[in-house]
Coordinates of C-alpha atoms in Angstrom, one line a residue:
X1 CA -12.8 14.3 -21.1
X2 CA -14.2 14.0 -17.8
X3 CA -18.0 13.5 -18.7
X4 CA -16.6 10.7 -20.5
X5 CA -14.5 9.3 -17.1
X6 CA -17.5 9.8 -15.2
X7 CA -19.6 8.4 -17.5
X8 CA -17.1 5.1 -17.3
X9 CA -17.1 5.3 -14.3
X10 CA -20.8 5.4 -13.2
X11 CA -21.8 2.6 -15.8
X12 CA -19.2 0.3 -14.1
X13 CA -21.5 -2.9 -12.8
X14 CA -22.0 -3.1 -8.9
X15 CA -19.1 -6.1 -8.7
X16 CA -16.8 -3.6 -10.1
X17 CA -17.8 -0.8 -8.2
X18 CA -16.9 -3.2 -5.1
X19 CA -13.0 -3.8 -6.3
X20 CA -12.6 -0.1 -7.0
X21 CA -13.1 0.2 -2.9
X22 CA -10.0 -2.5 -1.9
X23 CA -7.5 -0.7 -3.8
X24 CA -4.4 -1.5 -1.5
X25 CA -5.4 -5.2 -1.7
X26 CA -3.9 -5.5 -5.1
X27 CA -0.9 -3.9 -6.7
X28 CA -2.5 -5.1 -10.3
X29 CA -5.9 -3.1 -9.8
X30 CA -4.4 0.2 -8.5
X31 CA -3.5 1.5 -11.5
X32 CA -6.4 3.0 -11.7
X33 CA -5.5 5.1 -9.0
X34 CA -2.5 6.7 -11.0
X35 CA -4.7 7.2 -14.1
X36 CA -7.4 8.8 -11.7
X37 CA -4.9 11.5 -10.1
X38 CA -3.2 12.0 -13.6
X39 CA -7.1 13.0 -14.8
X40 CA -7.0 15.4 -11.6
X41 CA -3.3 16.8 -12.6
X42 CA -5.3 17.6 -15.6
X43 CA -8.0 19.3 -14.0
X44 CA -6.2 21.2 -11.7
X45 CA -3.4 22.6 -14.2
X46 CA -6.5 23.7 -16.3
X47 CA -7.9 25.1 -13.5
X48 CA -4.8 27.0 -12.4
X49 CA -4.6 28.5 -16.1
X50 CA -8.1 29.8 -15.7
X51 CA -7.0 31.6 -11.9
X52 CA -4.1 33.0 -13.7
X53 CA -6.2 34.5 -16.5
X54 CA -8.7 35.9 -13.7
X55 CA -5.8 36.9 -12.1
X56 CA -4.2 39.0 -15.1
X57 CA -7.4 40.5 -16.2
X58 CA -7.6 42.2 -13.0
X59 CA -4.1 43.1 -13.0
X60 CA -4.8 45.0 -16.4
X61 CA -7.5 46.9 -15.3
X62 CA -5.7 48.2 -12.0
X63 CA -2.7 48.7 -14.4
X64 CA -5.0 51.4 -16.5
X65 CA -6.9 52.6 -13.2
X66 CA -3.4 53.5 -12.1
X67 CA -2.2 54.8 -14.8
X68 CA -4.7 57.3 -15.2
X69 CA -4.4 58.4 -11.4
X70 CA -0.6 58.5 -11.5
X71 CA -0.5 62.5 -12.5
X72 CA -2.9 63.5 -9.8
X73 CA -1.2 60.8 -6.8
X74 CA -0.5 63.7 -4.2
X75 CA -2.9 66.2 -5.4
X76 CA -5.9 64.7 -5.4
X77 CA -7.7 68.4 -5.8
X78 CA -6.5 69.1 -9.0
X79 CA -8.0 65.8 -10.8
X80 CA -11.0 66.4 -9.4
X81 CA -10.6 70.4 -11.0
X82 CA -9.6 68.8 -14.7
X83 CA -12.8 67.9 -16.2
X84 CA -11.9 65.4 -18.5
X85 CA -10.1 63.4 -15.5
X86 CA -13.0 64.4 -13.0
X87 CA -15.6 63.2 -16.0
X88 CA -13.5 59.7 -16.1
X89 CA -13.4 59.3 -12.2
X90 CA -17.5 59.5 -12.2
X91 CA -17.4 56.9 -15.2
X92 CA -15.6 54.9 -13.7
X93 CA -16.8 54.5 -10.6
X94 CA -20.7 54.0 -12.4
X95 CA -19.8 52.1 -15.0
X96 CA -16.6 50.0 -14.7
X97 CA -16.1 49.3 -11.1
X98 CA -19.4 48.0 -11.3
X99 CA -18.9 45.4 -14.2
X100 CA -15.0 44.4 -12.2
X101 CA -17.4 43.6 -9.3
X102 CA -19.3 41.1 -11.1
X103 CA -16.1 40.1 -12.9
X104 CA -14.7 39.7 -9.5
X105 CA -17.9 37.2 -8.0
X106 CA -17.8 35.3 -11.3
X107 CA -16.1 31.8 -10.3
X108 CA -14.4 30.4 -13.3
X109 CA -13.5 27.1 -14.1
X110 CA -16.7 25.4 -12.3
X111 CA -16.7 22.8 -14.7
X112 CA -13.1 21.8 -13.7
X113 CA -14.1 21.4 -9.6
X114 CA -17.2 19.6 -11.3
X115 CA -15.2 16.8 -12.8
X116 CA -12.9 16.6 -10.1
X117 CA -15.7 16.5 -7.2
X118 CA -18.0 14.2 -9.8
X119 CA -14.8 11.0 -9.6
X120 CA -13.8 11.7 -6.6
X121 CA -17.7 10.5 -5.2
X122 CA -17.9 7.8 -7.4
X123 CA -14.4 6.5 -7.1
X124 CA -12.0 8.0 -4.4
X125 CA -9.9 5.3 -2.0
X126 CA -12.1 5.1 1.3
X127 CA -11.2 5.1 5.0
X128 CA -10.8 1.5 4.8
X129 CA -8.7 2.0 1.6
X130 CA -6.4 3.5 3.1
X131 CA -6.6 1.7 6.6
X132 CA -4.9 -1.6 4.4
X133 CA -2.4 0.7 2.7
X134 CA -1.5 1.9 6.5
X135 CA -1.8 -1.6 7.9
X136 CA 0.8 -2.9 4.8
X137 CA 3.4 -0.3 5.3
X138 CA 3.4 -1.4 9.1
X139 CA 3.6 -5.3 8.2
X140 CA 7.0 -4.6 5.7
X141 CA 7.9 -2.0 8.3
X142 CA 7.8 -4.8 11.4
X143 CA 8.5 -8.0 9.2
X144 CA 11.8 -6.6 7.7
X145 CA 12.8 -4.7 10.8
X146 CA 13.4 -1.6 9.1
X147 CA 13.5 2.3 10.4
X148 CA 10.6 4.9 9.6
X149 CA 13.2 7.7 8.9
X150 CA 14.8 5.2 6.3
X151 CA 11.4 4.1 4.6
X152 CA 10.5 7.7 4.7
X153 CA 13.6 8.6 2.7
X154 CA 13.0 5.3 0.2
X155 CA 15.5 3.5 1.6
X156 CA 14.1 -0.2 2.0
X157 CA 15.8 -3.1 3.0
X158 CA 19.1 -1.5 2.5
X159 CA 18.1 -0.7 -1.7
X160 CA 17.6 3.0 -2.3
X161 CA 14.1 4.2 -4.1
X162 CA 13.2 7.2 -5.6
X163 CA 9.9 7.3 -4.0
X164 CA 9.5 8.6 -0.4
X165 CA 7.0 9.7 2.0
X166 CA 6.0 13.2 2.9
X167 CA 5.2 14.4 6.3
X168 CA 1.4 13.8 6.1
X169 CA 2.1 10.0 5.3
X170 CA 4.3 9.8 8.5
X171 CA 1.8 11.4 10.7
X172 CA -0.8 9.2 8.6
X173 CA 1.3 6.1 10.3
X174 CA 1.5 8.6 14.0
X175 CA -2.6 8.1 13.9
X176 CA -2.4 4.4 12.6
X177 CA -0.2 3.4 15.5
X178 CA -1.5 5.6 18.1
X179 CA -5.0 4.3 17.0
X180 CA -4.1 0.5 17.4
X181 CA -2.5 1.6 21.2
X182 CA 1.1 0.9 19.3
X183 CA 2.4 4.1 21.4
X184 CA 6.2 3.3 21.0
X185 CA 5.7 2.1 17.5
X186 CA 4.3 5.8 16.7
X187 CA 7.7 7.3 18.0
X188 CA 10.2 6.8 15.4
X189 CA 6.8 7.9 13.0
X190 CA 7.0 11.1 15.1
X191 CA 10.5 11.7 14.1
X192 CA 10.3 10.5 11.0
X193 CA 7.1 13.0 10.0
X194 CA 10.1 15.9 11.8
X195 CA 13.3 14.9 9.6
X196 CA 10.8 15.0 6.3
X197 CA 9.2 18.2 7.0
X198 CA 11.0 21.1 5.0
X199 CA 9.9 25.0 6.0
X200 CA 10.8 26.3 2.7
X201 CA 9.4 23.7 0.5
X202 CA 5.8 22.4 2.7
X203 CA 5.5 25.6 4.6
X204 CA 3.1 27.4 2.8
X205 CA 0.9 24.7 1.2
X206 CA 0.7 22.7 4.5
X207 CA -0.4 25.9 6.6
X208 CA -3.0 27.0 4.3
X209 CA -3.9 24.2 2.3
X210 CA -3.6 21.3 4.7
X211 CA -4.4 23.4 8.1
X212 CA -0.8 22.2 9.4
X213 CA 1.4 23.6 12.0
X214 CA 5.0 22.5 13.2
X215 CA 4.4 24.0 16.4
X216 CA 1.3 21.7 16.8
X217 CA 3.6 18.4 15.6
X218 CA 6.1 19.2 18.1
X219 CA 3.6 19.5 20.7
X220 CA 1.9 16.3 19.9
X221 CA 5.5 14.1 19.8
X222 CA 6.2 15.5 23.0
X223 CA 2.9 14.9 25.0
X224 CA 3.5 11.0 23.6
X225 CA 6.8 10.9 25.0
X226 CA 5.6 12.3 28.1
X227 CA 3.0 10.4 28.6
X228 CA 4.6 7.2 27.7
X229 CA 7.3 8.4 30.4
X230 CA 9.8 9.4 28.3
X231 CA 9.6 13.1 29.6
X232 CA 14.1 13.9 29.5
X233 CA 13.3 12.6 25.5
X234 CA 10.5 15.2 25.3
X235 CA 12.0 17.9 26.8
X236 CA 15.4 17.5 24.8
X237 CA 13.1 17.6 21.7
X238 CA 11.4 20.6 22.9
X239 CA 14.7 22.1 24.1
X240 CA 15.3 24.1 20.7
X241 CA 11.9 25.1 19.4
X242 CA 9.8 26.2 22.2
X243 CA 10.1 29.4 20.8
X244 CA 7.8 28.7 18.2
X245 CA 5.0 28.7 19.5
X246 CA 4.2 29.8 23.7
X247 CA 2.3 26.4 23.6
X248 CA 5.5 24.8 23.6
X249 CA 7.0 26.9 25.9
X250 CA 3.9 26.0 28.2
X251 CA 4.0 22.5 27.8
X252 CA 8.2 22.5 28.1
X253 CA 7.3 24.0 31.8
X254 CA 4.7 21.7 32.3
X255 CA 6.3 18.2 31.4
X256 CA 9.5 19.8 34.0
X257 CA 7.2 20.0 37.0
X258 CA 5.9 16.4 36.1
X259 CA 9.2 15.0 35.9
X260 CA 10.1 16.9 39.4
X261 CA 6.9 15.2 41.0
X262 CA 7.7 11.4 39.8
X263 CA 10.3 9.5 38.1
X264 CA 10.0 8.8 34.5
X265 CA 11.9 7.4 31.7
X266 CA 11.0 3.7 30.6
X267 CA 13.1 2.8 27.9
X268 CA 11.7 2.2 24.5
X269 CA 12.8 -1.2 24.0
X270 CA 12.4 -2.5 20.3
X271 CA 11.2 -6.5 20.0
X272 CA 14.0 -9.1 19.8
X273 CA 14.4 -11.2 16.4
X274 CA 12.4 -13.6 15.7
X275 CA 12.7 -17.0 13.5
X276 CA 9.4 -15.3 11.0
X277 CA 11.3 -12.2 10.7
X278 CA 14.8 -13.5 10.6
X279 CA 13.5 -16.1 7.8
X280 CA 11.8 -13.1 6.1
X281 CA 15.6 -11.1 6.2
X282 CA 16.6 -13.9 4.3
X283 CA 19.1 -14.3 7.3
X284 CA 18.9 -18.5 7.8
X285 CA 22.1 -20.4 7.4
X286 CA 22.6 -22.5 3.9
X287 CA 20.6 -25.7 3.3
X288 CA 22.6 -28.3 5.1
X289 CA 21.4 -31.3 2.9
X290 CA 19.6 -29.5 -0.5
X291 CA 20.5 -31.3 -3.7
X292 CA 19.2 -30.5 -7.3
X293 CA 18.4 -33.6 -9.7
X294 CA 16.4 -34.3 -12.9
X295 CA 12.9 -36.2 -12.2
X296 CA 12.4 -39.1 -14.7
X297 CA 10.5 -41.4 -13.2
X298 CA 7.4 -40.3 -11.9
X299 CA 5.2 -40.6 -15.3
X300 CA 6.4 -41.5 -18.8
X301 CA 6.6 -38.3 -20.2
X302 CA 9.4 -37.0 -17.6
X303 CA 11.0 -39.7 -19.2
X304 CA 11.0 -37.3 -22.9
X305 CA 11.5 -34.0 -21.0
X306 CA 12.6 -34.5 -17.2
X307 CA 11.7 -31.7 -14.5
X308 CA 14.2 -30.1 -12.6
X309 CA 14.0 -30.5 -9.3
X310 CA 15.9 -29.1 -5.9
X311 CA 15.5 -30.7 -2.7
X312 CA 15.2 -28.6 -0.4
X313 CA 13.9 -31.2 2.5
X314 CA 13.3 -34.7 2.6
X315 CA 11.8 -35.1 6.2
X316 CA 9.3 -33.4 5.7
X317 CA 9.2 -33.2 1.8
X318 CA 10.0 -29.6 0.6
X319 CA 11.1 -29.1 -3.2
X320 CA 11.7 -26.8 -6.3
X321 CA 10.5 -27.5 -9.2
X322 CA 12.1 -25.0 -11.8
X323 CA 10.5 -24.1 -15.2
X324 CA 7.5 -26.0 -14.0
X325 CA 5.2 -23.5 -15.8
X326 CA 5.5 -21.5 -19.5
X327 CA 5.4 -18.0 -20.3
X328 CA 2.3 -18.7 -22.5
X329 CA 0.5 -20.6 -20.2
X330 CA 1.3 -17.5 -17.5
X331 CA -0.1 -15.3 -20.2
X332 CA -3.1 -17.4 -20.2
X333 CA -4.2 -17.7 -16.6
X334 CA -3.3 -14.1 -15.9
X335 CA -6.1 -13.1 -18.7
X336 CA -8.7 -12.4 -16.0
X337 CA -10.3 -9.6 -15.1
X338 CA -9.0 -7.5 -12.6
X339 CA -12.9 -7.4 -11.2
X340 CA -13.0 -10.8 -10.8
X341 CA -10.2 -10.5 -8.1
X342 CA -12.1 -10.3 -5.0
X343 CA -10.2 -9.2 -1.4
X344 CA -10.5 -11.8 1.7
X345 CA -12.8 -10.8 4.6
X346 CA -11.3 -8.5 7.2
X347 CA -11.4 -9.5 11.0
X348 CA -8.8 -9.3 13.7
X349 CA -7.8 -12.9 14.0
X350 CA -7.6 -13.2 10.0
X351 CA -5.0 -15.3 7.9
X352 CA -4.3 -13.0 4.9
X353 CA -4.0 -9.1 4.7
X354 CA -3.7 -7.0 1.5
X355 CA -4.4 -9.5 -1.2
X356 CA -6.7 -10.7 -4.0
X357 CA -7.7 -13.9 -5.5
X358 CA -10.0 -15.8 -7.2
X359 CA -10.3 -19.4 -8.4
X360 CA -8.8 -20.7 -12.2
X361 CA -11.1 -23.2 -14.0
X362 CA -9.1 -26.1 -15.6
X363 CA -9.9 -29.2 -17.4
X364 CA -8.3 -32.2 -15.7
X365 CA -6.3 -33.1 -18.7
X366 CA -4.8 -29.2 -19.2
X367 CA -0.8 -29.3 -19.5
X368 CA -1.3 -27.5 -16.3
X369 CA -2.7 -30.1 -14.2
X370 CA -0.8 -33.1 -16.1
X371 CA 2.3 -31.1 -14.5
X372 CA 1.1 -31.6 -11.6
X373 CA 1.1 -35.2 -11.8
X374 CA 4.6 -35.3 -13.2
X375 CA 5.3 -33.4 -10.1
X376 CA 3.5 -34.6 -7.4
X377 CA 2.7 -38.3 -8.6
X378 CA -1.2 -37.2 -7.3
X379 CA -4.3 -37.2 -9.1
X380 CA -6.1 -34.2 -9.9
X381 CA -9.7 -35.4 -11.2
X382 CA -11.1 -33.9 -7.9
X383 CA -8.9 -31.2 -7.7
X384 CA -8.6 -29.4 -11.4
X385 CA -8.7 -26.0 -10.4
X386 CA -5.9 -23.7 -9.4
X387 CA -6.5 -20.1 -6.8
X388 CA -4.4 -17.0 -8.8
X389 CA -3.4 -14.3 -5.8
X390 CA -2.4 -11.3 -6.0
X391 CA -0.4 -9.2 -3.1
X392 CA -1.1 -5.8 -2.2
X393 CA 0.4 -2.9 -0.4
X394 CA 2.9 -5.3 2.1
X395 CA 0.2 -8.0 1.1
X396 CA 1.4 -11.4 3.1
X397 CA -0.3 -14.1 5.0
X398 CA 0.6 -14.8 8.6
X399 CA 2.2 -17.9 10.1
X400 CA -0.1 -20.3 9.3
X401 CA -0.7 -24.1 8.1
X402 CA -2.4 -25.3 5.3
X403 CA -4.9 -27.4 6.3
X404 CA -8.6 -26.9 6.7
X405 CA -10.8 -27.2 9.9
X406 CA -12.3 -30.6 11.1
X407 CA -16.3 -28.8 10.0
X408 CA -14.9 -27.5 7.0
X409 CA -13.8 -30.9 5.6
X410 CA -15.7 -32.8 2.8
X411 CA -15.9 -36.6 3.6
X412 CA -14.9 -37.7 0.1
X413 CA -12.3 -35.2 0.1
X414 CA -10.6 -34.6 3.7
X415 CA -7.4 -31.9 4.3
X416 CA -5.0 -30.4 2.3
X417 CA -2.4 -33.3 2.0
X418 CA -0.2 -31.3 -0.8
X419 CA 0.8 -27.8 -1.6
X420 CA 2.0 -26.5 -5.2
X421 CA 2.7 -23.3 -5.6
X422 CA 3.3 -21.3 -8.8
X423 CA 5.3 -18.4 -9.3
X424 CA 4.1 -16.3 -11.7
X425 CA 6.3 -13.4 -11.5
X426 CA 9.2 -12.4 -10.4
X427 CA 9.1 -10.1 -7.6
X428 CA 11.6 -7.4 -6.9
X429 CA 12.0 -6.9 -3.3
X430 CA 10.0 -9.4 -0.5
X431 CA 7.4 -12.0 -1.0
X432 CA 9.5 -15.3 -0.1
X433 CA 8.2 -18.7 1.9
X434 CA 10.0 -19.2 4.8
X435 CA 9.4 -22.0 7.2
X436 CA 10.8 -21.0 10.3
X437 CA 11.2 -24.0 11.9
X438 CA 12.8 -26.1 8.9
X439 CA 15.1 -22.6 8.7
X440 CA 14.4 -22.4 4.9
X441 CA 13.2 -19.5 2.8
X442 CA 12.4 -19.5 -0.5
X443 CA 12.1 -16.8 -3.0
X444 CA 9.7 -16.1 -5.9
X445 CA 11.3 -16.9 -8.9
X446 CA 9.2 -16.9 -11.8
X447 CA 8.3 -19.9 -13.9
X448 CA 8.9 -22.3 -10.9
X449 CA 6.6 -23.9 -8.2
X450 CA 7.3 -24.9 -4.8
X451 CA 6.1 -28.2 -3.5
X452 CA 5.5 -29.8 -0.1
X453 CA 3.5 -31.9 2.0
X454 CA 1.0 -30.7 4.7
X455 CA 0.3 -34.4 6.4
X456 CA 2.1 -37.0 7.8
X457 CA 1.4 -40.6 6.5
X458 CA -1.4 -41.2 9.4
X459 CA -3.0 -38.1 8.0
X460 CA -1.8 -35.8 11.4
X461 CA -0.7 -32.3 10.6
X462 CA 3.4 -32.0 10.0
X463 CA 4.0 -29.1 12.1
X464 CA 7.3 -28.4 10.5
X465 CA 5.8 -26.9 7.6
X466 CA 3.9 -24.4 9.2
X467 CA 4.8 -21.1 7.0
X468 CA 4.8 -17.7 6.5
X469 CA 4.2 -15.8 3.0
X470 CA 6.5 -12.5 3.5
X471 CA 5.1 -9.3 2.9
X472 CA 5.8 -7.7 -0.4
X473 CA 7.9 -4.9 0.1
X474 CA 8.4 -3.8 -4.1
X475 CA 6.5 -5.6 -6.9
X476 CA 3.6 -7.1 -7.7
X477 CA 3.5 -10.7 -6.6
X478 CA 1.4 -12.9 -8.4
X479 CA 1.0 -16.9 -7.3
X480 CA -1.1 -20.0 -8.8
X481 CA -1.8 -22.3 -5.8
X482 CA -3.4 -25.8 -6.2
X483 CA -4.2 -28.2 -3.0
X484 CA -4.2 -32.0 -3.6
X485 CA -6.5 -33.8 -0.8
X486 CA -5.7 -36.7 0.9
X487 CA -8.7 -38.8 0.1
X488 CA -9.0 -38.4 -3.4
X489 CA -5.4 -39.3 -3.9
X490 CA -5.6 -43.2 -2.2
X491 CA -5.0 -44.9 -5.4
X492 CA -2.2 -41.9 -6.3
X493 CA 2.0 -43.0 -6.4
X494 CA 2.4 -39.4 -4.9
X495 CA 5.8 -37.9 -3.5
X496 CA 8.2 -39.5 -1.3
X497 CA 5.9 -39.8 1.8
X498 CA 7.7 -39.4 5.3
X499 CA 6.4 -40.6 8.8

């Protein structure tokens, strides 16, 4: 089985090889991650079966070893003085002690470390893989204001989870934090890596497998606190188990004669709320003026079957437009390949994190597209084509509006004057649009798109819809965005235009 993964593998062409490196980017592409460790499972089962026939081989030939010894055990004279036991002893030790020694050097079950070793260097996560899983469990962490110990224990946003995170993934988030200078953020990591850990069931494995020591995470937590000036926090952690270790008893002592020679203790003061997060929570007040009604006027055929339509702004023009795309024609976009999904570019200052897209042809006369007239009033001739996304691990784009830069415009073309977005899916926990200073959220729904306009009527930027795309906290989130531009709808009846 596994010359034929490798051999998949290996023949994959260089574009795929390249998606198989972003894996947190996108929830749909990681399932080859759970098909690549179920392969290992595999492996390693069959490997432990081969140990444990090793294993009882040797155990039969001590067995008969022992057996033939038991009669002489405390008198080892009188073997020696029985010649058929004395002529067995001198056998033995020429003949069969000499084959249990090569039986003993012989490593079984290469061919299993093979397989495993042979994927894992073609196709294993990399550092960066998992520094956009990391990043993505701090964006639902911060965005949703939620506690380490409580995400460790799969509690998220007040839903319980089966899954949960072990030790190792909490100190994984320790380094993350620590790495990025996020000292208090690494705190409640600290404690939540200590409430997981479980002597009896991680004990062994994480000493000998993992090179792990409790002794060493205590020490570490408290040196943190310490040095962050929160020594009466470390010392009432090391309080109970400085015994464990005389490294903690050493570093108890030491963080006492600091805390005689200065004062210390900073609080750790978490950030206040803000209107991103508190839009994110779901937490604004209802929709003062919303109303729902059925569009029939825009085009002739809303006339035959009228959108749906809830307005959620008129100044400036926000609005859902429910049922605005089918099942089949879902079906139909979503029929990509995941390799053509390709992740945005990583820098500090960067819009998106932990997502995929790539760019839907369209005719200009698809059902699609003739939607968006009977949404928008617009004209699409110019702008046909759709952008699918797809969220990763916390995948969500920052604050942001959408408009493009003065160099980036096209003269026949201009800025983003409209938004539609589809919703493809629905999404089970996180993912709305909130615009934070309108106070409205909005949550994926599948099969309905969201509507709004970027520009005021003298073409400047409407600041009121500047917008945040959550972070996904369960699900795969899957969007179909299209942007009308202002130039090439002049001749356009579009939407109820504000000033």
């Amino acid at each position: 089985m596994w010359h034929w993964l490798f051999f998949l593998l290996c023949s994959l062409p260089r574009c795929q090889m390249q998606y198989l490196t972003d894996h947190a980017l996108s929830i749909a592409a990681m399932k080859s991650l759970v098909d690549m460790e179920s392969f290992f499972i595999a492996e390693l089962d069959k490997y432990s079966h081969d140990l444990e026939w090793k294993i009882n081989t040797i155990e039969s030939f001590l067995e008969e070893v022992q057996l033939k010894r038991e009669p002489w055990r405390h008198i080892p004279e009188e073997l020696v003085a029985h010649p058929l036991a004395s002529f067995s002893l001198i056998r033995r030790l020429h003949e069969d002690w000499s084959h249990m020694e090569l039986f003993m050097s012989h490593q079984v079950a290469l061919d299993r470390l093979n397989a495993i070793q042979s994927v894992l260097n073609v196709a294993k996560p990399t550092a960066q893989d998992l520094e956009d899983a990391l990043s993505g469990i701090d964006a639902i962490q911060s965005h949703y204001d939620l506690e380490p110990t409580d995400m460790a224990n799969g509690l998220l946003n007040g839903r319980q989870y089966d899954a949960n995170l072990t030790t190792l993934d909490c100190l994984a988030m320790v380094k993350f934090h620590e790495n990025n200078q996020q000292m208090h953020a690494s705190f409640d990591w600290y404690a939540a890596a200590l409430q997981r850990y479980d002597e009896a069931r991680d004990g062994h494995l994480y000493r000998d497998v993992f090179n792990f020591k409790l002794s060493d995470l205590y020490g570490d937590y408290a040196r943190s606190l310490a040095g962050r000036g929160l020594g009466t926090a470390a010392l009432t952690l090391l309080k109970n188990v400085s015994d464990l270790h005389v490294d903690l008893w050493q570093l108890q002592r030491q963080i006492t004669h600091q805390m005689e020679l200065q004062e210390y203790d900073h609080k750790h003061v978490k950030s206040e709320q803000n209107n991103e997060r508190i839009g994110c929570l779901g937490l604004f007040p209802p929709i003062p003026n919303g109303s729902c009604h059925y569009e029939t006027k825009r085009t002739a055929f809303l006339r035959l079957a009228p959108l749906k339509v809830e307005l959620l702004s008129l100044a400036p023009y926000i609005a859902i437009y429910h049922d605005a795309i089918y099942d089949a024609e879902i079906s139909r976009v979503m029929t990509l390949p995941l390799s053509a999904l390709k992740g945005t570019s990583r820098y500090s200052e960067r819009r998106e994190y932990n997502l995929k897209f790539t760019t839907v042809h369209e005719e200009p006369n698809s059902q699609l597209n003739q939607r968006v007239r009977d949404m928008t009033g617009g004209e699409v001739k110019e702008d046909k084509d759709f952008r699918i996304y797809n969220y990763g691990i916390g995948g969500y784009i920052r604050y942001h509006m959408d408009n493009l830069a003065k160099e980036e415009q096209k003269p026949d073309f201009g800025d983003y004057q409209t938004t539609i977005t589809y919703f493809l899916n629905q999404v089970e926990l996180g993912g709305a649009i909130s615009f934070p200073q309108l106070e409205i959220t909005v949550w994926p729904h599948k099969g309905s798109a969201l509507v709004w306009h970027n520009l005021y009527n003298n073409s400047e930027l409407d600041l009121r819809v500047a917008h945040i795309s959550c972070p996904v906290i369960v699900g795969s989130k899957w969007t179909l965005v299209k942007w009308l531009h202002q130039h090439t709808q002049r001749f356009a009846q579009t939407l109820e235009k504000t000033a």
